[in-house]
Coordinates of C-alpha atoms in Angstrom, one line a residue:
M30 CA -5.3 -15.2 -37.1
Q31 CA -5.4 -16.6 -40.7
F32 CA -3.7 -19.5 -41.8
V33 CA -3.9 -21.2 -45.4
G34 CA -2.6 -24.9 -46.6
K35 CA -3.6 -27.5 -49.4
T36 CA -5.7 -29.2 -47.0
I37 CA -7.4 -28.0 -43.8
D38 CA -5.2 -30.1 -41.7
E39 CA -2.2 -28.6 -42.8
A40 CA -3.5 -24.8 -42.6
I41 CA -4.5 -25.8 -38.9
E42 CA -1.2 -27.6 -38.3
L43 CA 0.9 -24.5 -39.6
G44 CA -1.3 -22.2 -37.6
L45 CA -1.0 -24.0 -34.3
K46 CA 2.9 -24.3 -34.7
E47 CA 3.6 -20.9 -35.4
M48 CA 1.1 -19.4 -32.2
N49 CA 3.2 -22.3 -30.2
L50 CA -0.5 -23.8 -29.2
E51 CA -2.0 -27.3 -28.4
K52 CA -5.3 -28.2 -30.5
S53 CA -7.2 -28.1 -27.0
Q54 CA -5.9 -24.3 -26.6
A55 CA -7.6 -23.0 -29.5
N56 CA -10.7 -22.1 -31.1
I57 CA -10.4 -22.8 -35.0
T58 CA -12.9 -21.8 -37.6
V59 CA -12.8 -23.3 -41.3
L60 CA -13.2 -20.3 -43.9
A61 CA -12.5 -22.1 -47.0
E62 CA -12.5 -25.6 -48.0
P63 CA -9.9 -26.5 -50.8
V64 CA -10.6 -26.6 -54.1
K65 CA -9.0 -29.1 -56.9
G66 CA -8.5 -27.6 -60.2
L67 CA -7.9 -29.9 -63.2
F68 CA -5.5 -32.5 -63.3
G69 CA -5.9 -32.7 -59.3
K70 CA -4.3 -29.5 -58.7
I71 CA -5.0 -27.2 -55.9
K72 CA -7.0 -24.1 -57.2
V73 CA -8.1 -22.7 -53.9
M74 CA -6.0 -23.3 -50.9
A75 CA -7.5 -24.1 -47.8
K76 CA -7.9 -21.4 -45.0
V77 CA -8.6 -21.5 -41.3
E78 CA -8.9 -19.0 -39.1
I79 CA -7.6 -19.9 -35.2
E80 CA -7.9 -17.7 -31.8
K81 CA -6.1 -18.8 -28.6
I82 CA -9.1 -19.7 -26.0
V83 CA -8.4 -17.1 -23.0
D84 CA -9.2 -18.6 -19.6
E85 CA -12.1 -16.2 -18.3
K86 CA -10.0 -16.1 -14.7
E87 CA -6.5 -14.5 -16.6
K88 CA -9.2 -12.5 -19.0
T89 CA -10.6 -10.7 -15.7
A90 CA -7.3 -10.4 -13.9
E91 CA -5.7 -8.2 -17.1
F92 CA -9.1 -6.3 -16.7
V93 CA -8.5 -5.6 -13.4
K94 CA -4.3 -4.6 -13.9
E95 CA -5.9 -2.3 -17.1
I96 CA -8.2 -0.8 -14.4
A97 CA -5.6 -0.4 -12.0
K98 CA -3.4 1.4 -14.6
F99 CA -5.8 3.7 -15.2
L100 CA -6.0 4.8 -11.9
D101 CA -2.4 5.1 -11.4
L102 CA -1.6 2.1 -9.3
D103 CA 1.0 -0.5 -10.1
V104 CA 0.0 -3.9 -9.1
N105 CA 0.4 -7.5 -10.2
T106 CA -2.3 -10.3 -10.1
E107 CA -2.3 -13.5 -8.5
V108 CA -5.6 -15.6 -9.3
Y109 CA -6.7 -18.8 -7.6
E110 CA -10.1 -20.5 -6.9
K111 CA -11.5 -20.9 -3.4
G112 CA -14.9 -22.6 -3.1
D113 CA -17.3 -21.3 -5.5
K114 CA -15.2 -18.0 -6.0
T115 CA -12.6 -16.5 -8.2
V116 CA -9.9 -14.5 -6.0
I117 CA -7.8 -12.3 -7.8
K118 CA -5.1 -10.9 -5.1
L119 CA -3.5 -7.6 -6.0
V120 CA 0.1 -7.4 -5.0
S121 CA 1.3 -3.4 -4.7
N122 CA 4.2 -1.6 -3.1
D123 CA 1.0 1.0 -2.5
S124 CA -1.8 -1.2 -1.2
A125 CA -2.8 1.6 1.1
N126 CA -4.3 3.5 -2.1
V127 CA -5.3 0.5 -3.8
I128 CA -7.3 -0.8 -0.8
G129 CA -8.5 2.8 -0.2
Y130 CA -10.6 4.2 2.8
R131 CA -12.7 1.6 4.3
G132 CA -12.1 -0.5 1.1
E133 CA -13.5 1.7 -1.2
V134 CA -11.2 1.4 -4.4
L135 CA -11.1 -2.3 -3.9
D136 CA -14.8 -2.4 -3.7
A137 CA -15.1 -0.6 -7.0
I138 CA -12.5 -2.4 -8.8
Q139 CA -14.2 -5.9 -7.4
T140 CA -17.6 -4.7 -8.8
L141 CA -16.2 -3.9 -12.2
A142 CA -14.5 -7.6 -12.0
G143 CA -17.3 -9.1 -11.3
A144 CA -19.7 -7.3 -14.2
S145 CA -16.4 -8.2 -16.7
M146 CA -16.8 -11.8 -15.5
N147 CA -20.3 -12.3 -15.5
I148 CA -21.5 -10.0 -18.9
G149 CA -23.4 -12.3 -21.1
K150 CA -23.3 -15.3 -18.6
K151 CA -26.1 -17.3 -17.4
D152 CA -24.5 -18.8 -14.3
Y153 CA -23.2 -16.3 -12.2
K154 CA -19.7 -16.4 -10.8
K155 CA -18.3 -14.5 -8.0
V156 CA -15.0 -12.6 -8.2
V157 CA -13.1 -11.7 -4.8
V158 CA -10.6 -9.1 -5.2
D159 CA -8.5 -8.6 -2.3
C160 CA -5.0 -6.9 -1.1
E161 CA -3.0 -7.9 1.5
N162 CA -5.3 -9.9 3.2
Y163 CA -8.0 -7.2 3.5
R164 CA -11.0 -9.0 3.2
E165 CA -10.6 -11.4 5.9
K166 CA -9.4 -8.7 8.5
R167 CA -12.4 -6.4 7.3
E168 CA -15.0 -9.4 7.6
D169 CA -13.2 -10.4 11.1
T170 CA -14.1 -6.7 11.9
L171 CA -17.5 -6.8 10.7
I172 CA -18.3 -10.0 12.6
S173 CA -17.3 -8.8 15.7
L174 CA -19.1 -5.4 15.0
A175 CA -22.5 -7.0 14.5
K176 CA -22.3 -9.1 17.4
K177 CA -21.8 -6.0 19.6
L178 CA -24.5 -4.2 18.1
E179 CA -26.9 -7.0 18.3
E180 CA -26.0 -7.1 22.1
K181 CA -26.9 -3.2 22.2
A182 CA -30.2 -3.5 20.1
T183 CA -31.5 -6.3 22.4
E184 CA -30.4 -4.7 25.5
M185 CA -32.3 -1.4 24.3
R186 CA -35.0 -2.9 22.6
R187 CA -34.3 -0.5 19.5
E188 CA -33.3 -0.8 16.3
V189 CA -29.6 0.0 15.7
I190 CA -28.9 1.5 12.3
L191 CA -25.3 1.2 11.0
E192 CA -23.2 3.2 8.9
P193 CA -23.7 2.8 4.9
M194 CA -21.7 -0.4 3.8
S195 CA -21.3 -1.7 0.3
P196 CA -23.3 -4.8 -1.0
Y197 CA -20.4 -7.2 -0.2
E198 CA -19.8 -5.5 3.5
R199 CA -23.6 -6.0 4.2
R200 CA -23.7 -9.5 3.4
I201 CA -21.6 -10.0 6.1
I202 CA -23.7 -8.6 8.8
H203 CA -26.6 -10.5 7.5
T204 CA -25.0 -13.5 7.6
T205 CA -23.8 -13.1 10.9
L206 CA -26.9 -12.6 12.6
S207 CA -29.0 -15.0 10.5
D208 CA -29.3 -17.0 13.2
S209 CA -30.1 -14.8 15.7
Q210 CA -32.3 -15.6 18.8
T211 CA -33.0 -11.9 19.7
C212 CA -32.7 -9.8 16.6
T213 CA -33.1 -9.8 12.6
T214 CA -32.0 -7.4 9.9
K215 CA -32.6 -5.6 6.8
S216 CA -31.1 -3.1 4.4
E217 CA -32.5 0.2 3.5
G218 CA -31.7 3.3 1.7
K219 CA -30.2 3.8 -1.9
E220 CA -27.0 2.9 -3.4
P221 CA -24.2 4.3 -2.5
N222 CA -25.6 5.1 0.8
R223 CA -27.7 1.6 1.6
Y224 CA -27.2 0.7 5.1
V225 CA -27.9 -2.3 7.6
V226 CA -30.8 -1.9 10.3
I227 CA -30.6 -4.6 13.1
V228 CA -34.1 -5.3 14.6
P229 CA -34.5 -6.5 18.0
F230 CA -37.7 -9.2 18.1
D231 CA -38.5 -7.4 21.6
K232 CA -38.5 -4.0 19.9
D233 CA -39.9 -1.3 22.0
E234 CA -42.5 0.5 19.0
F235 CA -41.6 4.0 20.7
A236 CA -38.1 4.2 21.2
K237 CA -36.1 5.7 18.0
P238 CA -33.4 3.7 16.4
Y239 CA -30.2 3.8 17.6
N240 CA -27.8 5.4 15.0
A241 CA -24.6 3.6 15.4
G242 CA -23.2 5.2 12.1
R243 CA -23.6 8.8 13.2
N244 CA -21.0 11.7 13.6
K245 CA -19.8 12.5 17.0
Q246 CA -20.8 15.7 17.1
D247 CA -24.4 15.8 16.6
G248 CA -25.1 12.7 14.2
K249 CA -25.1 15.0 10.8
G250 CA -21.5 16.5 11.3
K251 CA -23.0 19.9 11.7
R252 CA -22.3 22.0 15.1
D253 CA -25.1 22.8 17.2
F254 CA -25.4 26.5 17.3
N255 CA -28.1 26.7 19.8
K256 CA -26.1 25.4 22.7
K257 CA -25.4 28.4 25.1
G258 CA -21.7 29.3 25.2
K259 CA -21.1 27.5 21.5
G260 CA -21.7 29.0 18.0
F261 CA -23.4 32.2 17.3
N262 CA -25.2 33.6 19.8
N263 CA -28.9 34.7 18.9
K264 CA -27.8 38.8 17.9
R265 CA -25.3 37.2 15.7
R266 CA -27.5 35.1 14.0
D267 CA -30.2 38.1 13.5
R268 CA -27.6 40.1 11.8
K269 CA -28.3 40.6 7.9
P270 CA -26.4 38.5 5.5
S271 CA -23.0 39.9 4.4
G272 CA -23.1 39.3 1.0
F273 CA -20.6 36.8 0.9
S274 CA -22.0 33.0 0.4
E275 CA -20.1 30.5 1.5
Q276 CA -18.5 28.3 -1.5
K277 CA -20.2 24.7 -1.9
K278 CA -18.0 21.9 -0.8
K279 CA -16.9 19.5 -3.5
S280 CA -17.9 16.1 -2.5
P281 CA -15.5 13.5 -1.9
L282 CA -14.4 10.9 -4.8
S283 CA -17.0 8.0 -4.4
F284 CA -17.5 4.5 -5.9
G285 CA -21.0 4.5 -5.3
T286 CA -22.3 2.3 -8.5
Y287 CA -22.4 -1.9 -7.6
L288 CA -23.0 -3.8 -10.5
G289 CA -21.8 -7.5 -11.1
N290 CA -20.8 -9.0 -8.3
S291 CA -23.6 -6.7 -6.5
L292 CA -26.4 -9.0 -5.9
K293 CA -29.2 -8.0 -3.8
D294 CA -28.4 -8.6 -0.1
K295 CA -32.2 -8.5 1.4

């Protein structure tokens, strides 16, 4: 907003009073110096522009609320610092949809929030978006899982492949096993299907990896039609196509792009 006065100080004072701000809460730009004419009369008034300084944390929290609104989610936000992180807590009566399946909605919002806060910044600031203490509960689950699969990988002397996870969750696995005496970890694949592999030091080079994240049916979510008594028999498989093709299934909605908060995990 722009304000004028006989002097720069007067213009600033008028502006701060109208905007109900302290000087420390405002960015002030002088647009015009006062110019006096004959006999000391003011020919040109002083002009300043005043903008409220918006805290980056509050700005990001408002951005998160706009994202939630776009997703038809009604949320309120609470912002606080926790160590080197800015935590944005979402409060909602629809927390299940705010979190999403295994936190995918929460992860997507967190990714955008991290990008918003860090765009154009040299120093990276980590942003965590949480709801119903989901992050802590999920972290406890992943730590427990990592330790169990560490034991399995060590016992079998085989690599153990975990299901695809977000960069945030993969870092939890890496951190948990960073001091392991029997295994190391690495990430493979491409987003959004990047996953962690637990590799035992005493690995059997001839053993195939154990896929801990496979589907219970056959590892790929498909039935095995070659087993006797199940699926189609040989005669049926030899029949000619009927002319009707199965409609392609649509892929489920997935938030697969990781920005801002998605630093390289390993």
